[in-house]
Amino acid sequence: MKYVVIVLALLYGGDLVAQFRSDSLKHSPSTFDERLFWELNHSADTSRFLDNTMLFASRSLLPVAIATPLAEVGIGYATADDDYFFDACGLAAGTLGTIVFQELIVKPIVQRPRPFKSLEGVRWVDSSAHGYSFPSSHAAISFGLATALSLRYPTPWVIVPAYAYAFIVSISRPYLGVHYPSDILCGAIIG
């Protein structure tokens, strides 16, 4: 945990609480985290294809998080293997626990405003995002699923696509204007 604090301190430089709660006025990117966000957010200013691809990746997480445990139940039923059912229960419980922990405990305590509320000139592609920014639930859920699947099925055919998907979902969040890179990093660590 102390390494997470050190990484955050390096990303922000200065008073973490003041920077997390500086939502009174919009400002230009000044910290490393804000500048990295800016580069990701403006990496393809005129690409409707990339906008749509990133929106699709971001919005696909909920169906994937629901379908993955259901698929395990189906495989367990088809093969008469109870281990799949217990794995499915673990995946579902882990995902639900992550959502509750982040959305009801961490985000209300930290209260970090989303980048489109704090920074000037943000490309806000995903207008469905609401609430607070830190940490990213998309990153936590996608990396949590990738980790759980990789531990259950330790083959490259599972590990590589699972983490590639988690990375794409996570990187879509700053691109869409709704999370800072440090939100993604901490969400991935939680996942």
Short mmCIF file of N, CA and C in Angstrom, two decimals:
data_model
loop_
_atom_site.label_atom_id
_atom_site.label_comp_id
_atom_site.label_asym_id
_atom_site.label_seq_id
_atom_site.Cartn_x
_atom_site.Cartn_y
_atom_site.Cartn_z
N MET A 1 0.82 -1.19 0.00
CA MET A 1 0.00 0.00 0.00
C MET A 1 0.87 1.26 0.00
N LYS A 2 2.03 1.19 0.67
CA LYS A 2 2.87 2.39 0.71
C LYS A 2 3.38 2.74 -0.69
N TYR A 3 3.53 1.73 -1.56
CA TYR A 3 3.98 2.01 -2.94
C TYR A 3 2.91 2.74 -3.73
N VAL A 4 1.65 2.45 -3.47
CA VAL A 4 0.56 3.17 -4.12
C VAL A 4 0.61 4.64 -3.72
N VAL A 5 0.83 4.90 -2.44
CA VAL A 5 0.92 6.28 -1.96
C VAL A 5 2.11 6.99 -2.59
N ILE A 6 3.24 6.30 -2.69
CA ILE A 6 4.43 6.90 -3.30
C ILE A 6 4.17 7.23 -4.78
N VAL A 7 3.55 6.30 -5.51
CA VAL A 7 3.23 6.54 -6.92
C VAL A 7 2.29 7.72 -7.05
N LEU A 8 1.26 7.79 -6.21
CA LEU A 8 0.33 8.91 -6.27
C LEU A 8 1.04 10.23 -5.96
N ALA A 9 1.91 10.21 -4.97
CA ALA A 9 2.64 11.44 -4.64
C ALA A 9 3.50 11.90 -5.80
N LEU A 10 4.14 10.96 -6.50
CA LEU A 10 4.95 11.32 -7.67
C LEU A 10 4.08 11.85 -8.80
N LEU A 11 2.92 11.23 -9.01
CA LEU A 11 2.04 11.68 -10.08
C LEU A 11 1.49 13.08 -9.81
N TYR A 12 1.15 13.35 -8.57
CA TYR A 12 0.50 14.62 -8.26
C TYR A 12 1.47 15.72 -7.89
N GLY A 13 2.47 15.40 -7.11
CA GLY A 13 3.38 16.44 -6.66
C GLY A 13 2.62 17.47 -5.85
N GLY A 14 2.87 17.56 -4.60
CA GLY A 14 2.18 18.54 -3.78
C GLY A 14 1.10 17.91 -2.92
N ASP A 15 0.14 18.72 -2.55
CA ASP A 15 -0.90 18.30 -1.62
C ASP A 15 -1.97 17.48 -2.34
N LEU A 16 -2.00 16.18 -2.03
CA LEU A 16 -2.94 15.28 -2.69
C LEU A 16 -4.39 15.68 -2.43
N VAL A 17 -4.72 15.96 -1.20
CA VAL A 17 -6.10 16.29 -0.86
C VAL A 17 -6.54 17.56 -1.56
N ALA A 18 -5.70 18.56 -1.57
CA ALA A 18 -6.05 19.82 -2.23
C ALA A 18 -6.26 19.61 -3.72
N GLN A 19 -5.42 18.78 -4.34
CA GLN A 19 -5.57 18.56 -5.78
C GLN A 19 -6.77 17.69 -6.08
N PHE A 20 -7.09 16.75 -5.22
CA PHE A 20 -8.25 15.90 -5.45
C PHE A 20 -9.54 16.70 -5.31
N ARG A 21 -9.54 17.68 -4.46
CA ARG A 21 -10.77 18.43 -4.18
C ARG A 21 -10.77 19.81 -4.82
N SER A 22 -9.92 20.03 -5.81
CA SER A 22 -9.83 21.35 -6.44
C SER A 22 -10.84 21.47 -7.58
N ASP A 23 -12.10 21.24 -7.26
CA ASP A 23 -13.11 21.27 -8.31
C ASP A 23 -13.85 22.60 -8.38
N SER A 24 -13.37 23.61 -7.67
CA SER A 24 -14.08 24.88 -7.68
C SER A 24 -13.88 25.64 -8.99
N LEU A 25 -12.71 25.53 -9.60
CA LEU A 25 -12.44 26.24 -10.85
C LEU A 25 -11.76 25.30 -11.82
N LYS A 26 -12.09 25.45 -13.10
CA LYS A 26 -11.38 24.67 -14.11
C LYS A 26 -10.02 25.31 -14.34
N HIS A 27 -9.04 24.46 -14.62
CA HIS A 27 -7.68 24.94 -14.81
C HIS A 27 -7.00 24.14 -15.92
N SER A 28 -5.87 24.63 -16.37
CA SER A 28 -5.08 23.93 -17.38
C SER A 28 -4.31 22.80 -16.71
N PRO A 29 -3.97 21.74 -17.48
CA PRO A 29 -3.20 20.64 -16.90
C PRO A 29 -1.87 21.13 -16.33
N SER A 30 -1.59 20.76 -15.08
CA SER A 30 -0.35 21.23 -14.47
C SER A 30 0.49 20.09 -13.89
N THR A 31 -0.12 19.03 -13.40
CA THR A 31 0.64 17.93 -12.83
C THR A 31 0.95 16.90 -13.92
N PHE A 32 1.86 15.98 -13.61
CA PHE A 32 2.18 14.92 -14.56
C PHE A 32 0.93 14.11 -14.90
N ASP A 33 0.13 13.79 -13.90
CA ASP A 33 -1.10 13.02 -14.10
C ASP A 33 -2.05 13.75 -15.04
N GLU A 34 -2.22 15.04 -14.84
CA GLU A 34 -3.11 15.83 -15.71
C GLU A 34 -2.56 15.94 -17.12
N ARG A 35 -1.25 16.11 -17.26
CA ARG A 35 -0.66 16.21 -18.61
C ARG A 35 -0.76 14.88 -19.35
N LEU A 36 -0.54 13.76 -18.64
CA LEU A 36 -0.69 12.44 -19.26
C LEU A 36 -2.14 12.21 -19.66
N PHE A 37 -3.06 12.60 -18.79
CA PHE A 37 -4.48 12.52 -19.14
C PHE A 37 -4.75 13.31 -20.42
N TRP A 38 -4.22 14.53 -20.48
CA TRP A 38 -4.44 15.42 -21.63
C TRP A 38 -3.96 14.76 -22.92
N GLU A 39 -2.78 14.13 -22.86
CA GLU A 39 -2.24 13.47 -24.06
C GLU A 39 -3.13 12.30 -24.50
N LEU A 40 -3.60 11.50 -23.55
CA LEU A 40 -4.48 10.38 -23.89
C LEU A 40 -5.83 10.88 -24.38
N ASN A 41 -6.34 11.93 -23.76
CA ASN A 41 -7.65 12.46 -24.11
C ASN A 41 -7.65 13.10 -25.50
N HIS A 42 -6.53 13.69 -25.88
CA HIS A 42 -6.44 14.38 -27.17
C HIS A 42 -5.61 13.60 -28.19
N SER A 43 -5.45 12.30 -27.98
CA SER A 43 -4.61 11.51 -28.88
C SER A 43 -5.21 11.35 -30.27
N ALA A 44 -6.49 11.49 -30.40
CA ALA A 44 -7.15 11.36 -31.72
C ALA A 44 -8.33 12.31 -31.77
N ASP A 45 -8.05 13.59 -31.78
CA ASP A 45 -9.10 14.60 -31.69
C ASP A 45 -10.18 14.50 -32.76
N THR A 46 -9.84 14.00 -33.91
CA THR A 46 -10.81 14.01 -35.00
C THR A 46 -11.21 12.62 -35.48
N SER A 47 -10.95 11.61 -34.71
CA SER A 47 -11.23 10.24 -35.15
C SER A 47 -12.55 9.73 -34.59
N ARG A 48 -13.59 9.76 -35.41
CA ARG A 48 -14.89 9.22 -34.98
C ARG A 48 -14.78 7.71 -34.78
N PHE A 49 -13.95 7.04 -35.60
CA PHE A 49 -13.77 5.60 -35.46
C PHE A 49 -13.20 5.25 -34.09
N LEU A 50 -12.14 5.97 -33.69
CA LEU A 50 -11.54 5.70 -32.38
C LEU A 50 -12.48 6.08 -31.24
N ASP A 51 -13.21 7.18 -31.40
CA ASP A 51 -14.21 7.56 -30.40
C ASP A 51 -15.21 6.42 -30.20
N ASN A 52 -15.75 5.91 -31.30
CA ASN A 52 -16.74 4.84 -31.22
C ASN A 52 -16.14 3.54 -30.68
N THR A 53 -14.90 3.25 -31.06
CA THR A 53 -14.23 2.05 -30.56
C THR A 53 -14.03 2.13 -29.05
N MET A 54 -13.57 3.27 -28.57
CA MET A 54 -13.35 3.43 -27.14
C MET A 54 -14.66 3.43 -26.36
N LEU A 55 -15.70 4.04 -26.91
CA LEU A 55 -17.02 3.98 -26.27
C LEU A 55 -17.51 2.54 -26.18
N PHE A 56 -17.34 1.79 -27.27
CA PHE A 56 -17.76 0.39 -27.28
C PHE A 56 -16.99 -0.41 -26.23
N ALA A 57 -15.68 -0.22 -26.18
CA ALA A 57 -14.86 -0.95 -25.19
C ALA A 57 -15.31 -0.62 -23.77
N SER A 58 -15.53 0.65 -23.50
CA SER A 58 -15.94 1.07 -22.17
C SER A 58 -17.31 0.52 -21.80
N ARG A 59 -18.24 0.60 -22.72
CA ARG A 59 -19.61 0.15 -22.44
C ARG A 59 -19.76 -1.36 -22.47
N SER A 60 -18.78 -2.07 -22.99
CA SER A 60 -18.86 -3.53 -23.04
C SER A 60 -18.58 -4.18 -21.70
N LEU A 61 -18.03 -3.43 -20.75
CA LEU A 61 -17.60 -4.04 -19.50
C LEU A 61 -18.75 -4.66 -18.71
N LEU A 62 -19.86 -3.97 -18.57
CA LEU A 62 -20.97 -4.52 -17.80
C LEU A 62 -21.49 -5.82 -18.40
N PRO A 63 -21.75 -5.88 -19.71
CA PRO A 63 -22.17 -7.17 -20.28
C PRO A 63 -21.12 -8.27 -20.11
N VAL A 64 -19.85 -7.94 -20.24
CA VAL A 64 -18.79 -8.94 -20.07
C VAL A 64 -18.73 -9.39 -18.61
N ALA A 65 -18.87 -8.45 -17.68
CA ALA A 65 -18.82 -8.81 -16.25
C ALA A 65 -20.00 -9.68 -15.84
N ILE A 66 -21.12 -9.53 -16.51
CA ILE A 66 -22.29 -10.38 -16.24
C ILE A 66 -22.17 -11.71 -16.97
N ALA A 67 -21.73 -11.66 -18.23
CA ALA A 67 -21.67 -12.87 -19.05
C ALA A 67 -20.59 -13.85 -18.60
N THR A 68 -19.50 -13.36 -18.05
CA THR A 68 -18.40 -14.25 -17.67
C THR A 68 -18.82 -15.26 -16.59
N PRO A 69 -19.41 -14.83 -15.48
CA PRO A 69 -19.86 -15.83 -14.50
C PRO A 69 -20.97 -16.73 -15.06
N LEU A 70 -21.86 -16.15 -15.87
CA LEU A 70 -22.93 -16.96 -16.47
C LEU A 70 -22.36 -18.03 -17.39
N ALA A 71 -21.31 -17.70 -18.13
CA ALA A 71 -20.67 -18.68 -19.01
C ALA A 71 -20.04 -19.79 -18.17
N GLU A 72 -19.45 -19.43 -17.05
CA GLU A 72 -18.87 -20.47 -16.18
C GLU A 72 -19.95 -21.40 -15.63
N VAL A 73 -21.11 -20.85 -15.28
CA VAL A 73 -22.22 -21.68 -14.81
C VAL A 73 -22.65 -22.62 -15.94
N GLY A 74 -22.75 -22.08 -17.16
CA GLY A 74 -23.14 -22.90 -18.31
C GLY A 74 -22.15 -24.01 -18.59
N ILE A 75 -20.88 -23.69 -18.52
CA ILE A 75 -19.85 -24.72 -18.75
C ILE A 75 -19.91 -25.78 -17.65
N GLY A 76 -20.09 -25.34 -16.41
CA GLY A 76 -20.21 -26.28 -15.31
C GLY A 76 -21.42 -27.18 -15.44
N TYR A 77 -22.51 -26.61 -15.88
CA TYR A 77 -23.72 -27.41 -16.08
C TYR A 77 -23.53 -28.41 -17.22
N ALA A 78 -22.92 -27.96 -18.31
CA ALA A 78 -22.71 -28.83 -19.47
C ALA A 78 -21.72 -29.96 -19.18
N THR A 79 -20.76 -29.69 -18.33
CA THR A 79 -19.74 -30.70 -18.04
C THR A 79 -19.97 -31.40 -16.70
N ALA A 80 -21.03 -31.03 -16.01
CA ALA A 80 -21.35 -31.58 -14.68
C ALA A 80 -20.19 -31.41 -13.71
N ASP A 81 -19.54 -30.24 -13.78
CA ASP A 81 -18.39 -29.94 -12.92
C ASP A 81 -18.77 -28.79 -11.97
N ASP A 82 -18.90 -29.09 -10.68
CA ASP A 82 -19.30 -28.08 -9.69
C ASP A 82 -18.28 -26.98 -9.50
N ASP A 83 -17.02 -27.21 -9.86
CA ASP A 83 -15.99 -26.19 -9.69
C ASP A 83 -16.32 -24.93 -10.50
N TYR A 84 -16.90 -25.10 -11.68
CA TYR A 84 -17.26 -23.95 -12.50
C TYR A 84 -18.32 -23.10 -11.80
N PHE A 85 -19.26 -23.75 -11.15
CA PHE A 85 -20.30 -23.02 -10.42
C PHE A 85 -19.69 -22.19 -9.30
N PHE A 86 -18.77 -22.78 -8.54
CA PHE A 86 -18.13 -22.06 -7.45
C PHE A 86 -17.24 -20.92 -7.98
N ASP A 87 -16.57 -21.16 -9.10
CA ASP A 87 -15.78 -20.09 -9.73
C ASP A 87 -16.68 -18.94 -10.16
N ALA A 88 -17.83 -19.27 -10.72
CA ALA A 88 -18.78 -18.24 -11.16
C ALA A 88 -19.26 -17.42 -9.97
N CYS A 89 -19.55 -18.09 -8.86
CA CYS A 89 -19.98 -17.37 -7.65
C CYS A 89 -18.87 -16.45 -7.15
N GLY A 90 -17.62 -16.92 -7.21
CA GLY A 90 -16.49 -16.10 -6.81
C GLY A 90 -16.31 -14.88 -7.69
N LEU A 91 -16.43 -15.06 -9.01
CA LEU A 91 -16.32 -13.94 -9.95
C LEU A 91 -17.42 -12.91 -9.69
N ALA A 92 -18.65 -13.39 -9.56
CA ALA A 92 -19.78 -12.48 -9.34
C ALA A 92 -19.63 -11.73 -8.01
N ALA A 93 -19.24 -12.46 -6.96
CA ALA A 93 -19.07 -11.82 -5.65
C ALA A 93 -17.92 -10.82 -5.66
N GLY A 94 -16.82 -11.17 -6.34
CA GLY A 94 -15.69 -10.25 -6.43
C GLY A 94 -16.04 -8.97 -7.18
N THR A 95 -16.78 -9.13 -8.27
CA THR A 95 -17.19 -7.96 -9.06
C THR A 95 -18.14 -7.08 -8.26
N LEU A 96 -19.12 -7.68 -7.63
CA LEU A 96 -20.07 -6.93 -6.82
C LEU A 96 -19.36 -6.25 -5.64
N GLY A 97 -18.45 -6.98 -5.00
CA GLY A 97 -17.69 -6.40 -3.89
C GLY A 97 -16.85 -5.21 -4.32
N THR A 98 -16.24 -5.31 -5.50
CA THR A 98 -15.44 -4.20 -6.03
C THR A 98 -16.30 -2.97 -6.27
N ILE A 99 -17.46 -3.18 -6.87
CA ILE A 99 -18.36 -2.05 -7.15
C ILE A 99 -18.81 -1.39 -5.85
N VAL A 100 -19.23 -2.19 -4.88
CA VAL A 100 -19.69 -1.64 -3.60
C VAL A 100 -18.55 -0.90 -2.90
N PHE A 101 -17.37 -1.53 -2.83
CA PHE A 101 -16.23 -0.92 -2.16
C PHE A 101 -15.87 0.43 -2.78
N GLN A 102 -15.80 0.47 -4.10
CA GLN A 102 -15.36 1.71 -4.76
C GLN A 102 -16.45 2.77 -4.80
N GLU A 103 -17.65 2.38 -5.22
CA GLU A 103 -18.71 3.36 -5.43
C GLU A 103 -19.33 3.88 -4.13
N LEU A 104 -19.39 3.03 -3.11
CA LEU A 104 -20.05 3.44 -1.87
C LEU A 104 -19.10 3.81 -0.74
N ILE A 105 -17.82 3.44 -0.87
CA ILE A 105 -16.88 3.74 0.21
C ILE A 105 -15.76 4.67 -0.26
N VAL A 106 -14.94 4.22 -1.22
CA VAL A 106 -13.75 4.98 -1.60
C VAL A 106 -14.10 6.29 -2.30
N LYS A 107 -14.92 6.24 -3.33
CA LYS A 107 -15.22 7.46 -4.10
C LYS A 107 -15.86 8.56 -3.24
N PRO A 108 -16.84 8.24 -2.37
CA PRO A 108 -17.39 9.30 -1.52
C PRO A 108 -16.39 9.87 -0.51
N ILE A 109 -15.42 9.08 -0.10
CA ILE A 109 -14.41 9.59 0.84
C ILE A 109 -13.43 10.51 0.12
N VAL A 110 -12.93 10.07 -1.04
CA VAL A 110 -11.91 10.84 -1.76
C VAL A 110 -12.53 12.04 -2.47
N GLN A 111 -13.68 11.87 -3.10
CA GLN A 111 -14.42 12.93 -3.79
C GLN A 111 -13.60 13.66 -4.85
N ARG A 112 -12.86 12.92 -5.64
CA ARG A 112 -12.09 13.54 -6.71
C ARG A 112 -13.01 13.81 -7.90
N PRO A 113 -13.08 15.06 -8.35
CA PRO A 113 -13.95 15.36 -9.50
C PRO A 113 -13.39 14.76 -10.80
N ARG A 114 -14.28 14.46 -11.70
CA ARG A 114 -13.86 13.92 -13.00
C ARG A 114 -13.12 14.99 -13.79
N PRO A 115 -12.23 14.58 -14.69
CA PRO A 115 -11.42 15.55 -15.43
C PRO A 115 -12.24 16.59 -16.19
N PHE A 116 -13.38 16.19 -16.77
CA PHE A 116 -14.16 17.16 -17.53
C PHE A 116 -14.76 18.24 -16.64
N LYS A 117 -14.77 18.01 -15.33
CA LYS A 117 -15.26 19.02 -14.39
C LYS A 117 -14.14 19.91 -13.87
N SER A 118 -12.88 19.44 -13.99
CA SER A 118 -11.75 20.15 -13.39
C SER A 118 -10.84 20.84 -14.40
N LEU A 119 -10.70 20.26 -15.58
CA LEU A 119 -9.74 20.78 -16.55
C LEU A 119 -10.44 21.47 -17.71
N GLU A 120 -9.79 22.47 -18.22
CA GLU A 120 -10.31 23.19 -19.39
C GLU A 120 -10.06 22.38 -20.66
N GLY A 121 -10.98 22.42 -21.59
CA GLY A 121 -10.77 21.85 -22.92
C GLY A 121 -10.75 20.34 -23.01
N VAL A 122 -11.36 19.65 -22.07
CA VAL A 122 -11.37 18.18 -22.10
C VAL A 122 -12.35 17.70 -23.16
N ARG A 123 -11.91 16.71 -23.94
CA ARG A 123 -12.82 16.04 -24.89
C ARG A 123 -13.66 15.07 -24.07
N TRP A 124 -14.89 15.40 -23.84
CA TRP A 124 -15.78 14.59 -23.02
C TRP A 124 -16.66 13.76 -23.94
N VAL A 125 -16.19 12.57 -24.30
CA VAL A 125 -16.86 11.73 -25.28
C VAL A 125 -17.95 10.88 -24.62
N ASP A 126 -17.74 10.45 -23.38
CA ASP A 126 -18.71 9.59 -22.68
C ASP A 126 -19.52 10.42 -21.70
N SER A 127 -20.66 10.92 -22.15
CA SER A 127 -21.47 11.79 -21.30
C SER A 127 -22.30 11.02 -20.28
N SER A 128 -22.20 9.69 -20.27
CA SER A 128 -22.96 8.91 -19.29
C SER A 128 -22.22 8.77 -17.96
N ALA A 129 -20.97 9.18 -17.91
CA ALA A 129 -20.19 9.08 -16.67
C ALA A 129 -20.69 10.11 -15.66
N HIS A 130 -20.81 9.68 -14.42
CA HIS A 130 -21.26 10.57 -13.35
C HIS A 130 -20.52 10.20 -12.06
N GLY A 131 -20.77 10.94 -11.02
CA GLY A 131 -20.11 10.65 -9.75
C GLY A 131 -18.67 11.11 -9.74
N TYR A 132 -17.91 10.50 -8.85
CA TYR A 132 -16.52 10.89 -8.68
C TYR A 132 -15.58 10.03 -9.53
N SER A 133 -14.34 10.48 -9.61
CA SER A 133 -13.38 9.89 -10.53
C SER A 133 -12.50 8.80 -9.91
N PHE A 134 -12.06 8.98 -8.69
CA PHE A 134 -11.03 8.11 -8.11
C PHE A 134 -11.60 7.08 -7.17
N PRO A 135 -11.24 5.81 -7.35
CA PRO A 135 -10.50 5.16 -8.44
C PRO A 135 -11.46 4.71 -9.54
N SER A 136 -10.91 4.20 -10.62
CA SER A 136 -11.72 3.77 -11.75
C SER A 136 -12.32 2.39 -11.50
N SER A 137 -13.62 2.33 -11.46
CA SER A 137 -14.29 1.03 -11.30
C SER A 137 -14.13 0.18 -12.55
N HIS A 138 -14.08 0.81 -13.73
CA HIS A 138 -13.86 0.06 -14.96
C HIS A 138 -12.52 -0.68 -14.91
N ALA A 139 -11.49 0.01 -14.46
CA ALA A 139 -10.17 -0.63 -14.36
C ALA A 139 -10.18 -1.74 -13.32
N ALA A 140 -10.79 -1.47 -12.18
CA ALA A 140 -10.81 -2.48 -11.11
C ALA A 140 -11.58 -3.73 -11.55
N ILE A 141 -12.73 -3.56 -12.16
CA ILE A 141 -13.53 -4.71 -12.56
C ILE A 141 -12.85 -5.48 -13.69
N SER A 142 -12.35 -4.77 -14.70
CA SER A 142 -11.73 -5.47 -15.83
C SER A 142 -10.45 -6.18 -15.42
N PHE A 143 -9.62 -5.55 -14.60
CA PHE A 143 -8.40 -6.22 -14.14
C PHE A 143 -8.71 -7.31 -13.12
N GLY A 144 -9.76 -7.13 -12.33
CA GLY A 144 -10.18 -8.19 -11.42
C GLY A 144 -10.64 -9.43 -12.16
N LEU A 145 -11.42 -9.23 -13.23
CA LEU A 145 -11.84 -10.37 -14.05
C LEU A 145 -10.64 -11.03 -14.72
N ALA A 146 -9.75 -10.21 -15.26
CA ALA A 146 -8.56 -10.76 -15.93
C ALA A 146 -7.71 -11.58 -14.96
N THR A 147 -7.53 -11.07 -13.76
CA THR A 147 -6.73 -11.78 -12.77
C THR A 147 -7.40 -13.09 -12.35
N ALA A 148 -8.70 -13.03 -12.08
CA ALA A 148 -9.42 -14.24 -11.66
C ALA A 148 -9.39 -15.30 -12.76
N LEU A 149 -9.63 -14.90 -14.00
CA LEU A 149 -9.61 -15.87 -15.10
C LEU A 149 -8.20 -16.42 -15.32
N SER A 150 -7.19 -15.58 -15.19
CA SER A 150 -5.81 -16.02 -15.39
C SER A 150 -5.36 -16.99 -14.31
N LEU A 151 -5.83 -16.79 -13.09
CA LEU A 151 -5.49 -17.72 -12.02
C LEU A 151 -6.22 -19.05 -12.20
N ARG A 152 -7.45 -19.00 -12.68
CA ARG A 152 -8.24 -20.22 -12.87
C ARG A 152 -7.77 -21.01 -14.09
N TYR A 153 -7.44 -20.29 -15.16
CA TYR A 153 -7.01 -20.91 -16.42
C TYR A 153 -5.65 -20.33 -16.82
N PRO A 154 -4.56 -20.81 -16.22
CA PRO A 154 -3.24 -20.21 -16.46
C PRO A 154 -2.61 -20.61 -17.80
N THR A 155 -3.27 -20.25 -18.88
CA THR A 155 -2.72 -20.51 -20.21
C THR A 155 -2.65 -19.18 -20.96
N PRO A 156 -1.73 -19.05 -21.90
CA PRO A 156 -1.63 -17.81 -22.68
C PRO A 156 -2.92 -17.49 -23.43
N TRP A 157 -3.70 -18.51 -23.77
CA TRP A 157 -4.94 -18.30 -24.52
C TRP A 157 -5.99 -17.58 -23.69
N VAL A 158 -5.85 -17.60 -22.39
CA VAL A 158 -6.76 -16.89 -21.49
C VAL A 158 -6.10 -15.62 -20.98
N ILE A 159 -4.84 -15.72 -20.54
CA ILE A 159 -4.16 -14.60 -19.90
C ILE A 159 -4.01 -13.40 -20.84
N VAL A 160 -3.51 -13.63 -22.04
CA VAL A 160 -3.24 -12.52 -22.96
C VAL A 160 -4.52 -11.78 -23.35
N PRO A 161 -5.57 -12.46 -23.83
CA PRO A 161 -6.78 -11.72 -24.17
C PRO A 161 -7.45 -11.05 -22.96
N ALA A 162 -7.40 -11.70 -21.80
CA ALA A 162 -8.04 -11.13 -20.61
C ALA A 162 -7.38 -9.81 -20.21
N TYR A 163 -6.04 -9.80 -20.18
CA TYR A 163 -5.35 -8.57 -19.80
C TYR A 163 -5.36 -7.53 -20.93
N ALA A 164 -5.38 -7.98 -22.16
CA ALA A 164 -5.49 -7.02 -23.28
C ALA A 164 -6.84 -6.31 -23.21
N TYR A 165 -7.89 -7.07 -22.94
CA TYR A 165 -9.22 -6.47 -22.79
C TYR A 165 -9.24 -5.49 -21.63
N ALA A 166 -8.67 -5.89 -20.48
CA ALA A 166 -8.63 -5.00 -19.32
C ALA A 166 -7.87 -3.72 -19.63
N PHE A 167 -6.76 -3.84 -20.36
CA PHE A 167 -5.98 -2.67 -20.73
C PHE A 167 -6.78 -1.74 -21.65
N ILE A 168 -7.44 -2.30 -22.65
CA ILE A 168 -8.21 -1.48 -23.59
C ILE A 168 -9.36 -0.77 -22.88
N VAL A 169 -10.09 -1.51 -22.03
CA VAL A 169 -11.18 -0.88 -21.28
C VAL A 169 -10.63 0.24 -20.41
N SER A 170 -9.51 0.00 -19.75
CA SER A 170 -8.93 1.00 -18.85
C SER A 170 -8.43 2.23 -19.59
N ILE A 171 -7.75 2.02 -20.71
CA ILE A 171 -7.20 3.16 -21.45
C ILE A 171 -8.31 3.97 -22.13
N SER A 172 -9.46 3.34 -22.32
CA SER A 172 -10.58 4.07 -22.92
C SER A 172 -11.10 5.16 -21.98
N ARG A 173 -10.92 5.00 -20.70
CA ARG A 173 -11.49 5.94 -19.75
C ARG A 173 -10.86 7.34 -19.82
N PRO A 174 -9.52 7.48 -19.82
CA PRO A 174 -8.98 8.83 -20.02
C PRO A 174 -9.25 9.34 -21.44
N TYR A 175 -9.23 8.45 -22.42
CA TYR A 175 -9.52 8.87 -23.79
C TYR A 175 -10.92 9.50 -23.86
N LEU A 176 -11.87 8.92 -23.15
CA LEU A 176 -13.24 9.42 -23.17
C LEU A 176 -13.44 10.64 -22.28
N GLY A 177 -12.42 11.00 -21.49
CA GLY A 177 -12.47 12.22 -20.69
C GLY A 177 -13.03 12.05 -19.29
N VAL A 178 -13.11 10.81 -18.79
CA VAL A 178 -13.78 10.61 -17.51
C VAL A 178 -12.88 10.13 -16.36
N HIS A 179 -11.61 9.80 -16.64
CA HIS A 179 -10.70 9.35 -15.58
C HIS A 179 -9.27 9.82 -15.86
N TYR A 180 -8.56 10.11 -14.79
CA TYR A 180 -7.13 10.40 -14.86
C TYR A 180 -6.37 9.07 -14.90
N PRO A 181 -5.13 9.08 -15.40
CA PRO A 181 -4.32 7.85 -15.39
C PRO A 181 -4.13 7.27 -13.99
N SER A 182 -4.01 8.11 -12.97
CA SER A 182 -3.84 7.59 -11.60
C SER A 182 -5.11 6.89 -11.13
N ASP A 183 -6.28 7.31 -11.60
CA ASP A 183 -7.51 6.60 -11.28
C ASP A 183 -7.46 5.18 -11.83
N ILE A 184 -6.93 5.08 -13.05
CA ILE A 184 -6.80 3.78 -13.73
C ILE A 184 -5.79 2.90 -12.99
N LEU A 185 -4.65 3.46 -12.66
CA LEU A 185 -3.60 2.71 -11.96
C LEU A 185 -4.13 2.14 -10.65
N CYS A 186 -4.76 2.97 -9.84
CA CYS A 186 -5.26 2.49 -8.54
C CYS A 186 -6.41 1.50 -8.72
N GLY A 187 -7.27 1.73 -9.72
CA GLY A 187 -8.34 0.78 -10.00
C GLY A 187 -7.78 -0.57 -10.40
N ALA A 188 -6.75 -0.56 -11.24
CA ALA A 188 -6.12 -1.82 -11.68
C ALA A 188 -5.48 -2.54 -10.50
N ILE A 189 -4.85 -1.80 -9.59
CA ILE A 189 -4.25 -2.42 -8.41
C ILE A 189 -5.33 -3.04 -7.53
N ILE A 190 -6.44 -2.36 -7.35
CA ILE A 190 -7.55 -2.91 -6.57
C ILE A 190 -8.09 -4.16 -7.24
N GLY A 191 -8.24 -4.12 -8.58
CA GLY A 191 -8.72 -5.27 -9.33
C GLY A 191 -7.80 -6.44 -9.21
#
